[in-house]
mmCIF file of C-alpha atoms and ligand atoms in Angstrom:
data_model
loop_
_atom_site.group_PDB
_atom_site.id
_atom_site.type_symbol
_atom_site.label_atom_id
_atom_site.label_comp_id
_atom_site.label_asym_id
_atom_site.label_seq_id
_atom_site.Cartn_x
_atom_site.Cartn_y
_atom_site.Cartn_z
ATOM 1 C CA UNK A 231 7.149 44.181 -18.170
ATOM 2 C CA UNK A 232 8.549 43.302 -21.427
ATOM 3 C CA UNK A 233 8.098 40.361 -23.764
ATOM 4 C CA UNK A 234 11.609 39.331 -22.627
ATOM 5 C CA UNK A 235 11.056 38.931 -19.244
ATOM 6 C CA UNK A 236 7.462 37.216 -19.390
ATOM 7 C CA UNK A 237 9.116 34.849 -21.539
ATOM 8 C CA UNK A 238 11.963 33.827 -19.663
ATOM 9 C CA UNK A 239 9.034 34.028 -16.376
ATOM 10 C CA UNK A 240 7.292 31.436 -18.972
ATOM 11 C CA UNK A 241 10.194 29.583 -19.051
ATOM 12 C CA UNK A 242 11.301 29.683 -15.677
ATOM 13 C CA UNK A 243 7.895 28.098 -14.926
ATOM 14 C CA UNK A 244 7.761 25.380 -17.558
ATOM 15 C CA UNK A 245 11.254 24.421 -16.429
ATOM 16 C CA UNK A 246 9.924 23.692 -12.683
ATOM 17 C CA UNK A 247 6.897 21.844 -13.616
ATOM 18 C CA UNK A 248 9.437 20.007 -16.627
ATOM 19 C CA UNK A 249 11.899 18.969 -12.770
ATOM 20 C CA UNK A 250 8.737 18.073 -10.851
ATOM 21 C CA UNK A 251 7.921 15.842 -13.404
ATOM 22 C CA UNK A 252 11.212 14.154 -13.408
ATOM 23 C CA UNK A 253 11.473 13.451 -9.883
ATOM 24 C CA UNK A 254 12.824 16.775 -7.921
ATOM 25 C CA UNK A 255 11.042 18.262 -5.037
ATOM 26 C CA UNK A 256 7.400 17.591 -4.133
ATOM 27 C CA UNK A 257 4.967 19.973 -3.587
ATOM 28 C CA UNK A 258 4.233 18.414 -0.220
ATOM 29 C CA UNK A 259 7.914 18.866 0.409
ATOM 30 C CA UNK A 260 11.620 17.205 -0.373
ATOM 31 C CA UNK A 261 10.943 14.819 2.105
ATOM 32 C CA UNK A 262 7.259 13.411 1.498
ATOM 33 C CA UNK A 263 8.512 9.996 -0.792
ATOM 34 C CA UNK A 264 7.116 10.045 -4.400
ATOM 35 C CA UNK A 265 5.603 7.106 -5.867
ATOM 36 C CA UNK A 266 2.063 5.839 -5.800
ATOM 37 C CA UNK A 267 -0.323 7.117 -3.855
ATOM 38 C CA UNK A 268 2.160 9.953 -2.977
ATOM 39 C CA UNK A 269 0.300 13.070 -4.138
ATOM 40 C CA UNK A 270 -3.614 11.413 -2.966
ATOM 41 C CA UNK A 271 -1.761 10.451 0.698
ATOM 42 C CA UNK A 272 -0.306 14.469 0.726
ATOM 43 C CA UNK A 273 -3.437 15.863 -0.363
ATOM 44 C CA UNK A 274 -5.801 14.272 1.746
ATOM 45 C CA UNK A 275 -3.695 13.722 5.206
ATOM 46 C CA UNK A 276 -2.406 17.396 4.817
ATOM 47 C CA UNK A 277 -5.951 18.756 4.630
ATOM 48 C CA UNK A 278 -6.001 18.237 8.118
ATOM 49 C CA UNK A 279 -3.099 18.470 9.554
ATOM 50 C CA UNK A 280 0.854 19.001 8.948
ATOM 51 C CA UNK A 281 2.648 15.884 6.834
ATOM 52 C CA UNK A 282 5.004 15.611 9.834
ATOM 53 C CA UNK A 283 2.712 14.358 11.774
ATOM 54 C CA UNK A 284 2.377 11.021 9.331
ATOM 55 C CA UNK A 285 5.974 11.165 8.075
ATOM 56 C CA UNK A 286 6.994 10.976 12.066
ATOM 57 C CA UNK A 287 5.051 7.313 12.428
ATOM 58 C CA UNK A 288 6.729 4.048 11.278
ATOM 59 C CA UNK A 289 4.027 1.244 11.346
ATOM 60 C CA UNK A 290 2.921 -1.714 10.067
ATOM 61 C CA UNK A 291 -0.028 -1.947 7.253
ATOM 62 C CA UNK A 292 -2.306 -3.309 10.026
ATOM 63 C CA UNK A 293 -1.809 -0.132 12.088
ATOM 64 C CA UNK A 294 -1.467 2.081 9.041
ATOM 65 C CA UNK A 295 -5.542 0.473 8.498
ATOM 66 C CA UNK A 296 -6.355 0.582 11.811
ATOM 67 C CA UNK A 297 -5.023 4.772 11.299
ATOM 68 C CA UNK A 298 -7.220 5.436 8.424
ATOM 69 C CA UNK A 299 -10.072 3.530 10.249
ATOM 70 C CA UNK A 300 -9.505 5.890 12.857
ATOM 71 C CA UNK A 301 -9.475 9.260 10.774
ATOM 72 C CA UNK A 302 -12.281 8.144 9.033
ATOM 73 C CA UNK A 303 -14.394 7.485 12.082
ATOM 74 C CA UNK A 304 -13.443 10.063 15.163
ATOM 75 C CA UNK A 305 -11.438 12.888 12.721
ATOM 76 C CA UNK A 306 -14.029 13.417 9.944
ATOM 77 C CA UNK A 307 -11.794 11.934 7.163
ATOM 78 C CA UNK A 308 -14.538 11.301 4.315
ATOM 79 C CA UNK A 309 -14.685 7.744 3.579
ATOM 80 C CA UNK A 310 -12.637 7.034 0.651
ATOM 81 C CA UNK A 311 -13.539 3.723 -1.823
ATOM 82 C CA UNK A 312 -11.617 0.684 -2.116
ATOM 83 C CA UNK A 313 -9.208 2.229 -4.646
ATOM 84 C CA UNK A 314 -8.228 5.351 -2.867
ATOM 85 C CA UNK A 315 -8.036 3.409 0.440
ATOM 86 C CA UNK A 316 -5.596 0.545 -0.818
ATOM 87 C CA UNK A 317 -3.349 3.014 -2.956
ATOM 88 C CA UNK A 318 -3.581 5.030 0.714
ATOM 89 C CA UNK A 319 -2.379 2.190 2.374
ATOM 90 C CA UNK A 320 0.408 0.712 0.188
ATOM 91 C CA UNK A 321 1.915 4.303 -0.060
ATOM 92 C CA UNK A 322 2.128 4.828 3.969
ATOM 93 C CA UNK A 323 2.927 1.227 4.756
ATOM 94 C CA UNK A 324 5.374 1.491 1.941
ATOM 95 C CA UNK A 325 7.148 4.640 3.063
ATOM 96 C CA UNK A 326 6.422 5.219 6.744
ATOM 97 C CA UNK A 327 7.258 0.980 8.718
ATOM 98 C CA UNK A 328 8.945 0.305 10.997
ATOM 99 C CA UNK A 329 12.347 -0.105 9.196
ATOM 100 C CA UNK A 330 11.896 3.181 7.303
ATOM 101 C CA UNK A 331 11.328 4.298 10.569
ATOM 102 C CA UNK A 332 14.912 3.525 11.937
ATOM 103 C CA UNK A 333 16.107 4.344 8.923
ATOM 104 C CA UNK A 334 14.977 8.297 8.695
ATOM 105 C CA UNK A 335 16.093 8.054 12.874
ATOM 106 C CA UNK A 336 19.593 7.378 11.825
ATOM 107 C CA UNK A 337 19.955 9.872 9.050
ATOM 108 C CA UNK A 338 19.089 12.471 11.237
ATOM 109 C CA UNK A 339 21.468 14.844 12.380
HETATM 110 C C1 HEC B 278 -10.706 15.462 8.416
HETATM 111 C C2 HEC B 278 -9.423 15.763 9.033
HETATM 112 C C3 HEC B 278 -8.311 14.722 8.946
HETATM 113 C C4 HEC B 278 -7.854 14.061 7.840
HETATM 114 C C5 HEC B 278 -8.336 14.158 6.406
HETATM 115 C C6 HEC B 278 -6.733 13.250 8.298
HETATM 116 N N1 HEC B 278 -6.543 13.419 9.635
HETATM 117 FE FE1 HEC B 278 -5.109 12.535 10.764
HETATM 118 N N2 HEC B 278 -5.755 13.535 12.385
HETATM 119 C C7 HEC B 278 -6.812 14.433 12.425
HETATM 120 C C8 HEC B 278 -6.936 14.953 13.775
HETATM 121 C C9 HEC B 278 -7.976 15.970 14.227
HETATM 122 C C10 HEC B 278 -5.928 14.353 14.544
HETATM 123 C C11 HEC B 278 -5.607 14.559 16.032
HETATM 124 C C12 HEC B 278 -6.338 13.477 16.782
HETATM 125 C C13 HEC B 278 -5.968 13.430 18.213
HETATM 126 O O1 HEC B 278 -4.766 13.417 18.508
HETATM 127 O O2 HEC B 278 -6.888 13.378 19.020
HETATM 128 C C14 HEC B 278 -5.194 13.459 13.650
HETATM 129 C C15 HEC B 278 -4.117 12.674 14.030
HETATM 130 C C16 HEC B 278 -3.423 11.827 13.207
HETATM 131 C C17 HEC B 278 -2.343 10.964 13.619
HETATM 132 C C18 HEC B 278 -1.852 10.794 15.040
HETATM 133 C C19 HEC B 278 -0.605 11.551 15.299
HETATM 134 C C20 HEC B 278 -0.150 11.273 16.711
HETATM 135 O O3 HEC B 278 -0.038 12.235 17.443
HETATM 136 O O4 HEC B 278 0.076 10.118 17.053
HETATM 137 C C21 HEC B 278 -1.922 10.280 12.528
HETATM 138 C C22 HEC B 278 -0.810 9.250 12.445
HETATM 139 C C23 HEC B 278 -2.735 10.719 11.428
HETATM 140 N N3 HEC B 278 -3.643 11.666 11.868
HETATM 141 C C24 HEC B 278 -2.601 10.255 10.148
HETATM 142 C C25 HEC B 278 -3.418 10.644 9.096
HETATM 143 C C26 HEC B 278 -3.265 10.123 7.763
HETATM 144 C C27 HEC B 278 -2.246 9.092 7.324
HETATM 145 C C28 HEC B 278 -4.212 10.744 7.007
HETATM 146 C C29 HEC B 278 -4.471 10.559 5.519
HETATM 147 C C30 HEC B 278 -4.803 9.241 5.085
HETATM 148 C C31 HEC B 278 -4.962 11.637 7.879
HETATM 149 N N4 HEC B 278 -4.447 11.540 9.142
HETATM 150 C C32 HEC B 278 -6.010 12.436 7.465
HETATM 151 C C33 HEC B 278 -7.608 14.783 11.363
HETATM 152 C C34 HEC B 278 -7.479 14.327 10.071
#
């Protein structure tokens, strides 16, 4: 390989972390909604199982508790502290209600 080509690799690379940064694609996928709580909700729910299975739910914050109650206490999900939990919760309330819900239903195909 020469130094021209692992540079422009090294730039190539820079350049996609430089986009993530600014907003393009998420590494849990176009679709998974950035903003708080958006990479800790992907890491943790996608341990487990695939995103789709969250992204496909459009609920209210009481269910969305009532959810991570539930993973918590029959699935195994570790227990996470008040912090984690409420950033948890305001990101999937936030992106995955009900009128989100209708919303991603209509856009589709
Ligand atoms: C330790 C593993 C684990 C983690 C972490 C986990 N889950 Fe789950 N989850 C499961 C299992 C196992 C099931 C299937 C339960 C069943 O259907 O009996 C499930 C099912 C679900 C379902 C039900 C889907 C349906 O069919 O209705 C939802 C919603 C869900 N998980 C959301 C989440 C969210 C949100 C997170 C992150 C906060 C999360 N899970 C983290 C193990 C996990």
């Amino acid at each position: 390989m020469t130094i021209k080509t692992l540079t422009s690799l090294l730039f190539v690379s820079a350049l996609s972390l430089t986009n993530y940064a600014n907003g393009a694609e998420s590494p849990f996928g176009a679709d998974w909604p950035e903003g708080p709580g958006s990479q800790e909700a992907g890491a943790l729910c996608g341990a487990c199982h695939s995103l789709a299975l969250v992204k496909q739910q459009g609920l209210s914050k009481e269910s969305w508790d009532e959810v991570l109650t539930w993973m918590q206490e029959e699935q195994g999900m570790p227990e996470l502290n008040e912090e984690l939990r409420s950033l948890i919760l305001e990101y999937l309330s936030k992106n995955f209600n009900p009128e989100t819900h209708a919303q991603r239903r209509n856009s589709a195909p």
